[in-house]
PDB file of C-alpha atoms in Angstrom:
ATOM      1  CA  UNK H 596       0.000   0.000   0.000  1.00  0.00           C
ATOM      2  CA  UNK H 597       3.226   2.187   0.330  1.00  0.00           C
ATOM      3  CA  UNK H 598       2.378   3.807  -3.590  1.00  0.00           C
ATOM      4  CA  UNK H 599      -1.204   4.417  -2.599  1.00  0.00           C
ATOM      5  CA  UNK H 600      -0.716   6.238   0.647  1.00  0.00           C
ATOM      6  CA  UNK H 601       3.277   7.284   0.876  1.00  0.00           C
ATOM      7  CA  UNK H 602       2.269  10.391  -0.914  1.00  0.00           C
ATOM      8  CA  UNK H 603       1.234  11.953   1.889  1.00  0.00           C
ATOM      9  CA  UNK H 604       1.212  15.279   3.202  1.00  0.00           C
ATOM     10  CA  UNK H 605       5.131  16.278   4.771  1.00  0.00           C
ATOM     11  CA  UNK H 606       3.882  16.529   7.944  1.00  0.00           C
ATOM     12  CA  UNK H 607       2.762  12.765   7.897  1.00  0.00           C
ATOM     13  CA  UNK H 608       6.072  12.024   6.311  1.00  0.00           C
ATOM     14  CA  UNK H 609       7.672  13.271   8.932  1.00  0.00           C
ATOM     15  CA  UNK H 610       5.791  11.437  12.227  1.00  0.00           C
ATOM     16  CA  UNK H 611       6.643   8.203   9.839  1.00  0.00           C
ATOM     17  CA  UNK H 612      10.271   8.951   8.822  1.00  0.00           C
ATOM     18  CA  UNK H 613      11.195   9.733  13.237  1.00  0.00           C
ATOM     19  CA  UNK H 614       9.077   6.282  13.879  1.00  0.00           C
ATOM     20  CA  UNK H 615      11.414   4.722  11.218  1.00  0.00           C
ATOM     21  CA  UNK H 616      14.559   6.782  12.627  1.00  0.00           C
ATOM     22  CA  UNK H 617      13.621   4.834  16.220  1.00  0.00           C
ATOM     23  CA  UNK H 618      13.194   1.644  15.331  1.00  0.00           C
ATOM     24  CA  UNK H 619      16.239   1.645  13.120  1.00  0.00           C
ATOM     25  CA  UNK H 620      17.881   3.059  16.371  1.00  0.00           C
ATOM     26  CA  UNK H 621      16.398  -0.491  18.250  1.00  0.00           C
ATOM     27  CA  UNK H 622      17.254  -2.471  15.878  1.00  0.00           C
ATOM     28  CA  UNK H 623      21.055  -1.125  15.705  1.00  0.00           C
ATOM     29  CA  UNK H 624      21.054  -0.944  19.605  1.00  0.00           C
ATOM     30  CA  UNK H 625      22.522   2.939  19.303  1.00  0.00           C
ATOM     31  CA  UNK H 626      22.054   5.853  21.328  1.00  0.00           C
ATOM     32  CA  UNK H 627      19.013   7.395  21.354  1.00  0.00           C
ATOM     33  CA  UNK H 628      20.666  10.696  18.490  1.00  0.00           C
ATOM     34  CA  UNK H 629      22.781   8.612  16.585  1.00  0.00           C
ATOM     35  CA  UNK H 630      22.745   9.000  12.834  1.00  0.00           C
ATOM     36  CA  UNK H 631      20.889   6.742  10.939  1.00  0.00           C
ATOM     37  CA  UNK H 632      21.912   7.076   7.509  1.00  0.00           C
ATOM     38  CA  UNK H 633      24.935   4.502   7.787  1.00  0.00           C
ATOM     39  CA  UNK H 634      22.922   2.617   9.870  1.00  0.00           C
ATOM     40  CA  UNK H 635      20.761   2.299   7.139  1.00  0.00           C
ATOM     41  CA  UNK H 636      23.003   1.419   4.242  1.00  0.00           C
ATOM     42  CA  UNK H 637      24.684  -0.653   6.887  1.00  0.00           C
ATOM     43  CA  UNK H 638      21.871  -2.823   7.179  1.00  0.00           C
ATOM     44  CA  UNK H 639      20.071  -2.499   3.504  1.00  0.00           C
ATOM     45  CA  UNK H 640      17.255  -0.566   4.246  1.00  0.00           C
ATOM     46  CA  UNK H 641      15.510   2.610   2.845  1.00  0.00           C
ATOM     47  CA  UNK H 642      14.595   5.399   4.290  1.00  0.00           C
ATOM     48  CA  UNK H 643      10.520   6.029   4.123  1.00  0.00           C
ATOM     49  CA  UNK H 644      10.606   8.402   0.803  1.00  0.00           C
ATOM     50  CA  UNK H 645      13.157   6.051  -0.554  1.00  0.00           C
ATOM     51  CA  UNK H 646      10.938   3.297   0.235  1.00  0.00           C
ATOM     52  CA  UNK H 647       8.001   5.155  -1.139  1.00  0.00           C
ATOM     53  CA  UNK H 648      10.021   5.643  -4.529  1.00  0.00           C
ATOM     54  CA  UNK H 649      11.216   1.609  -4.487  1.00  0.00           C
ATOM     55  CA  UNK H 650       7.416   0.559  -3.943  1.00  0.00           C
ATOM     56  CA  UNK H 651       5.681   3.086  -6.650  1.00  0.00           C
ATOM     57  CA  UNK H 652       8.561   2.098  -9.189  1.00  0.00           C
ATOM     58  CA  UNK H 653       7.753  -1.380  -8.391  1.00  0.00           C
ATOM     59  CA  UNK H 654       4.311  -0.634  -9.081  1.00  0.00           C
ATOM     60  CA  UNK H 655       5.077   1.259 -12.053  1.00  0.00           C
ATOM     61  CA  UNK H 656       6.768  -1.606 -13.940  1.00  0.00           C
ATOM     62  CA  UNK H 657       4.475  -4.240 -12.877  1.00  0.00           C
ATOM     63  CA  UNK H 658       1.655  -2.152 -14.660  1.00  0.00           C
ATOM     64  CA  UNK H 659       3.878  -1.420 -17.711  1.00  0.00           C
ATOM     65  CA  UNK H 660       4.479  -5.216 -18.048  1.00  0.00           C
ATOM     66  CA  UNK H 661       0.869  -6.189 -17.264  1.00  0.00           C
ATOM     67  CA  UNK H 662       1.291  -7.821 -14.193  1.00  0.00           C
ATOM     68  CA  UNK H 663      -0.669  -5.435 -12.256  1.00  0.00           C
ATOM     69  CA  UNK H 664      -4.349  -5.262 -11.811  1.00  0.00           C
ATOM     70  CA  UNK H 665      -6.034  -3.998 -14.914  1.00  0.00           C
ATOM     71  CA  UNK H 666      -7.426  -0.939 -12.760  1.00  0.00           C
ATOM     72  CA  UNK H 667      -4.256   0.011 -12.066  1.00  0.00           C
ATOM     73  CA  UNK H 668      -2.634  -0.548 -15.078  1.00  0.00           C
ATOM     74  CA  UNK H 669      -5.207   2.202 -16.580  1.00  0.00           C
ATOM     75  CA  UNK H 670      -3.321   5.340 -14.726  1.00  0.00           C
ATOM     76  CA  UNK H 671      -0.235   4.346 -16.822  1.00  0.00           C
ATOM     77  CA  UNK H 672       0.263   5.899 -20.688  1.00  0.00           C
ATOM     78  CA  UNK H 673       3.346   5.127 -22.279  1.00  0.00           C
ATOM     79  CA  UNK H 674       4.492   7.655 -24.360  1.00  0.00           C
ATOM     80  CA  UNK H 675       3.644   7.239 -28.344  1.00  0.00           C
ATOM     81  CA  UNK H 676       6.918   7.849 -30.179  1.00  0.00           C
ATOM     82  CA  UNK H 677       5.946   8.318 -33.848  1.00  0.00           C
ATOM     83  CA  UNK H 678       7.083   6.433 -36.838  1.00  0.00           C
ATOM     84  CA  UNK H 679       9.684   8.029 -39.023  1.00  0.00           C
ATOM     85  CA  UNK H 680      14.086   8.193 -37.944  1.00  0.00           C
ATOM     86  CA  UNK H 681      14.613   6.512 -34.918  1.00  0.00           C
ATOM     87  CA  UNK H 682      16.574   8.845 -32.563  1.00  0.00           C
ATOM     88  CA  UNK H 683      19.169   8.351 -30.431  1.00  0.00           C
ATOM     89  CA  UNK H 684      17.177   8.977 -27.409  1.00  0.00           C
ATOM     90  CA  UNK H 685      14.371   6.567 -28.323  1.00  0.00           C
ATOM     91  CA  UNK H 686      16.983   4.240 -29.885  1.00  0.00           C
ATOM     92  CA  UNK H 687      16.782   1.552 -26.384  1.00  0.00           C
ATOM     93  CA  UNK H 688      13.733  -0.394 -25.554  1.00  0.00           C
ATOM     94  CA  UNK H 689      12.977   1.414 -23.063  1.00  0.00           C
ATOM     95  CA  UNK H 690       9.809   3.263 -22.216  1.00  0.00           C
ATOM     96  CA  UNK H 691       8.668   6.659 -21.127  1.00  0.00           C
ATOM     97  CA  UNK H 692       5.249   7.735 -19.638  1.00  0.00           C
ATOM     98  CA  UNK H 693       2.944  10.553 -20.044  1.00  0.00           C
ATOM     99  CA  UNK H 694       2.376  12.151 -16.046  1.00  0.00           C
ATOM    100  CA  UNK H 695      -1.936  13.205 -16.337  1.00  0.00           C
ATOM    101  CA  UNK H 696      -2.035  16.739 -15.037  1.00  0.00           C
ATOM    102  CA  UNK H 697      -2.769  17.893 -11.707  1.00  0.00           C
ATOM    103  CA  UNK H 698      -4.547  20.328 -10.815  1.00  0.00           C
ATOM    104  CA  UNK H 699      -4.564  20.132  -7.106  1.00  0.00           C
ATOM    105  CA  UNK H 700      -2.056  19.239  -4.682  1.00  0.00           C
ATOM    106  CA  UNK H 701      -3.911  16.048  -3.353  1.00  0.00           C
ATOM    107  CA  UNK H 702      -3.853  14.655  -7.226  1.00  0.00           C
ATOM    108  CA  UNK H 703       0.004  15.609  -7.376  1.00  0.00           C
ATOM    109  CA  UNK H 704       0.415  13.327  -4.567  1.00  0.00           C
ATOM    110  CA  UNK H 705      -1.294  10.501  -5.985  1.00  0.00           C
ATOM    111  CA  UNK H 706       0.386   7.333  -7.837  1.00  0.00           C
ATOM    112  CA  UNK H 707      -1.091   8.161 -11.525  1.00  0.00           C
ATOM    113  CA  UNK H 708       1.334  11.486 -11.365  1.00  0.00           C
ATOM    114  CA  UNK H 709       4.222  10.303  -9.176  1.00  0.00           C
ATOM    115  CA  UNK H 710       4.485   6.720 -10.831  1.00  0.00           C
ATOM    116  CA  UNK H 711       5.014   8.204 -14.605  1.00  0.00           C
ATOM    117  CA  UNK H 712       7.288  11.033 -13.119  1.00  0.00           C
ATOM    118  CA  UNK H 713       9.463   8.398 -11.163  1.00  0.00           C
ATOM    119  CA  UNK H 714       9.836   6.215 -13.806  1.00  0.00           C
ATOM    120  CA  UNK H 715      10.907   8.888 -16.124  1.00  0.00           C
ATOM    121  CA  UNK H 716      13.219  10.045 -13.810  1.00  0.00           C
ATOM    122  CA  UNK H 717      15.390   6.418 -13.718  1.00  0.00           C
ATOM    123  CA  UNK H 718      18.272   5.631 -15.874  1.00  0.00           C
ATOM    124  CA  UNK H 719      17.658   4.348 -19.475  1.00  0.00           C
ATOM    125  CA  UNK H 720      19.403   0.823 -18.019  1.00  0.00           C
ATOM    126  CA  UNK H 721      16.552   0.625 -15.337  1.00  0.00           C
ATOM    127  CA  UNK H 722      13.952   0.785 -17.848  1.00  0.00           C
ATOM    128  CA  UNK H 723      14.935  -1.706 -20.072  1.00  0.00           C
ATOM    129  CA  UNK H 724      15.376  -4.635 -17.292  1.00  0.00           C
ATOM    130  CA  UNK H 725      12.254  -7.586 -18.451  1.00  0.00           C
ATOM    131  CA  UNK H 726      12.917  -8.947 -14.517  1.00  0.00           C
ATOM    132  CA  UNK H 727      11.050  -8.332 -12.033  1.00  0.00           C
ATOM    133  CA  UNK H 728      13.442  -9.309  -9.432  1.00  0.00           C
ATOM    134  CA  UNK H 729      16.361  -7.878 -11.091  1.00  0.00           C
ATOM    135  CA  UNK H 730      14.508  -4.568 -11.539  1.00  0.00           C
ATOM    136  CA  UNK H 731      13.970  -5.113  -7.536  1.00  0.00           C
ATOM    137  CA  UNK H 732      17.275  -5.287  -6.756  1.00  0.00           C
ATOM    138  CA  UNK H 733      18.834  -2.852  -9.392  1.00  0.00           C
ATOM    139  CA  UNK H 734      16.289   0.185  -7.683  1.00  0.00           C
ATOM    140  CA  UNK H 735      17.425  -0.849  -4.537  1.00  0.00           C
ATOM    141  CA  UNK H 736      21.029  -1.093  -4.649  1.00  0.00           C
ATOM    142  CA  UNK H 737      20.997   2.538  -6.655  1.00  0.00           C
ATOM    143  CA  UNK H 738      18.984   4.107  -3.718  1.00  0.00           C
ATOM    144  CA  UNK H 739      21.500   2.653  -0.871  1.00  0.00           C
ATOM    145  CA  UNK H 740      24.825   3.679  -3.293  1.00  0.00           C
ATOM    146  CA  UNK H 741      23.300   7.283  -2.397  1.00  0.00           C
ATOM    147  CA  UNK H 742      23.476   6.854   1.162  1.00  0.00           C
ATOM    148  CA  UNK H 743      26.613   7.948   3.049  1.00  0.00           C
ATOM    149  CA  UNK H 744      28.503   5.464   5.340  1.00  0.00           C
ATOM    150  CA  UNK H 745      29.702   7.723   7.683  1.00  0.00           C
ATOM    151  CA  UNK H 746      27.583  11.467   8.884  1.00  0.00           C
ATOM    152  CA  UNK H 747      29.190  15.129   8.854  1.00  0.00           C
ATOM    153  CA  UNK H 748      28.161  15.812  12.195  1.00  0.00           C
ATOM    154  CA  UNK H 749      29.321  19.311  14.279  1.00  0.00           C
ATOM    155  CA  UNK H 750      27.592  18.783  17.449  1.00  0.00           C
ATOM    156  CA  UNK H 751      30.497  18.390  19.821  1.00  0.00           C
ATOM    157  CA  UNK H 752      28.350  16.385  22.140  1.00  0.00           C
ATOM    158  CA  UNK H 753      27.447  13.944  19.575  1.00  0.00           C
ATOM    159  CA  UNK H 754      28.434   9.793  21.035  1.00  0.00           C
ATOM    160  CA  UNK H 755      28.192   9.031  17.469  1.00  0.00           C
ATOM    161  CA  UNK H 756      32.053   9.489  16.577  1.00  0.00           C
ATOM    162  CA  UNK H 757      32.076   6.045  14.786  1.00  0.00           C
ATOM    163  CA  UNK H 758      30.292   7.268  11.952  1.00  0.00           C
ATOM    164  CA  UNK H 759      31.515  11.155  12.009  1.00  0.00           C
ATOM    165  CA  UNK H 760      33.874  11.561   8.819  1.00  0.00           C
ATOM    166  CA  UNK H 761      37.155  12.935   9.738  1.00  0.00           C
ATOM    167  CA  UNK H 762      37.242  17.052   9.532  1.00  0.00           C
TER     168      UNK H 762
END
């Protein structure tokens, strides 16, 4: 349910992402303000927006290769590339989908807009993948190569020294 209801207001975000921040904390046994970033890529696990973007992607390629409900797979529109001189952008396999306007800031939220504009947003590579599993992992691995193993932290009361990165 993460694509339907992870585009939620910031606010929300936020009350999830400190819930997430704590139990990563539990998990890690670490002091109650420790970063959790390397903790995170530490461990393999995404962040809640992360998270949000790995399940709507998910989402995004099961209804692009039918394997999603029908409903569903309605909000998607590929892109119609027109016959004529291939191009060297269009030259791949891969696929590219129309966003619907939004009018509102509810509908901007919703999976119909952020599905086409994450997908879009993905390497050419990505797109091309025909497994689901491979897709999976590929998303995955690219969101936790973005996370940082050790924090820049000034707070000279900070515990946390193990992950500080020397100054």
């Amino acid at each position: 349910g993460v694509p339907i209801w992870g585009g939620c207001s910031n606010q929300s975000k936020k009350r999830i992402t400190n819930i997430q921040k704590r139990a990563i904390r539990t998990v890690t046994k670490s002091y109650s303000n420790s970063h959790t970033e390397p903790r995170m890529k530490q461990i393999k696990s995404l962040n809640f927006e992360d998270t949000y973007k790995h399940q709507t992607l998910l989402l995004t390629f099961d209804c692009i290769h039918n394997i999603a409900p029908s409903e569903l797979c309605k909000l998607i529109k590929p892109e119609i590339i027109c016959d004529g001189p291939t191009l060297r952008s269009h030259a791949s396999n891969s696929i590219n989908l129309i966003p619907p306007r939004s009018n509102t800031k509810v509908t901007s939220y919703s999976f119909s807009v952020n599905g086409p504009n994450l997908w879009n947003s993905i390497p050419e590579e990505l797109k091309t993948l025909k497994k689901r599993h491979i897709f999976k992992e590929s998303i995955k691995r690219s969101f936790l190569n973005n996370y940082h193993n050790k924090a820049v932290c000034s707070n000279p009361r900070c515990r946390d020294v193990r992950y500080h990165t020397a100054n």
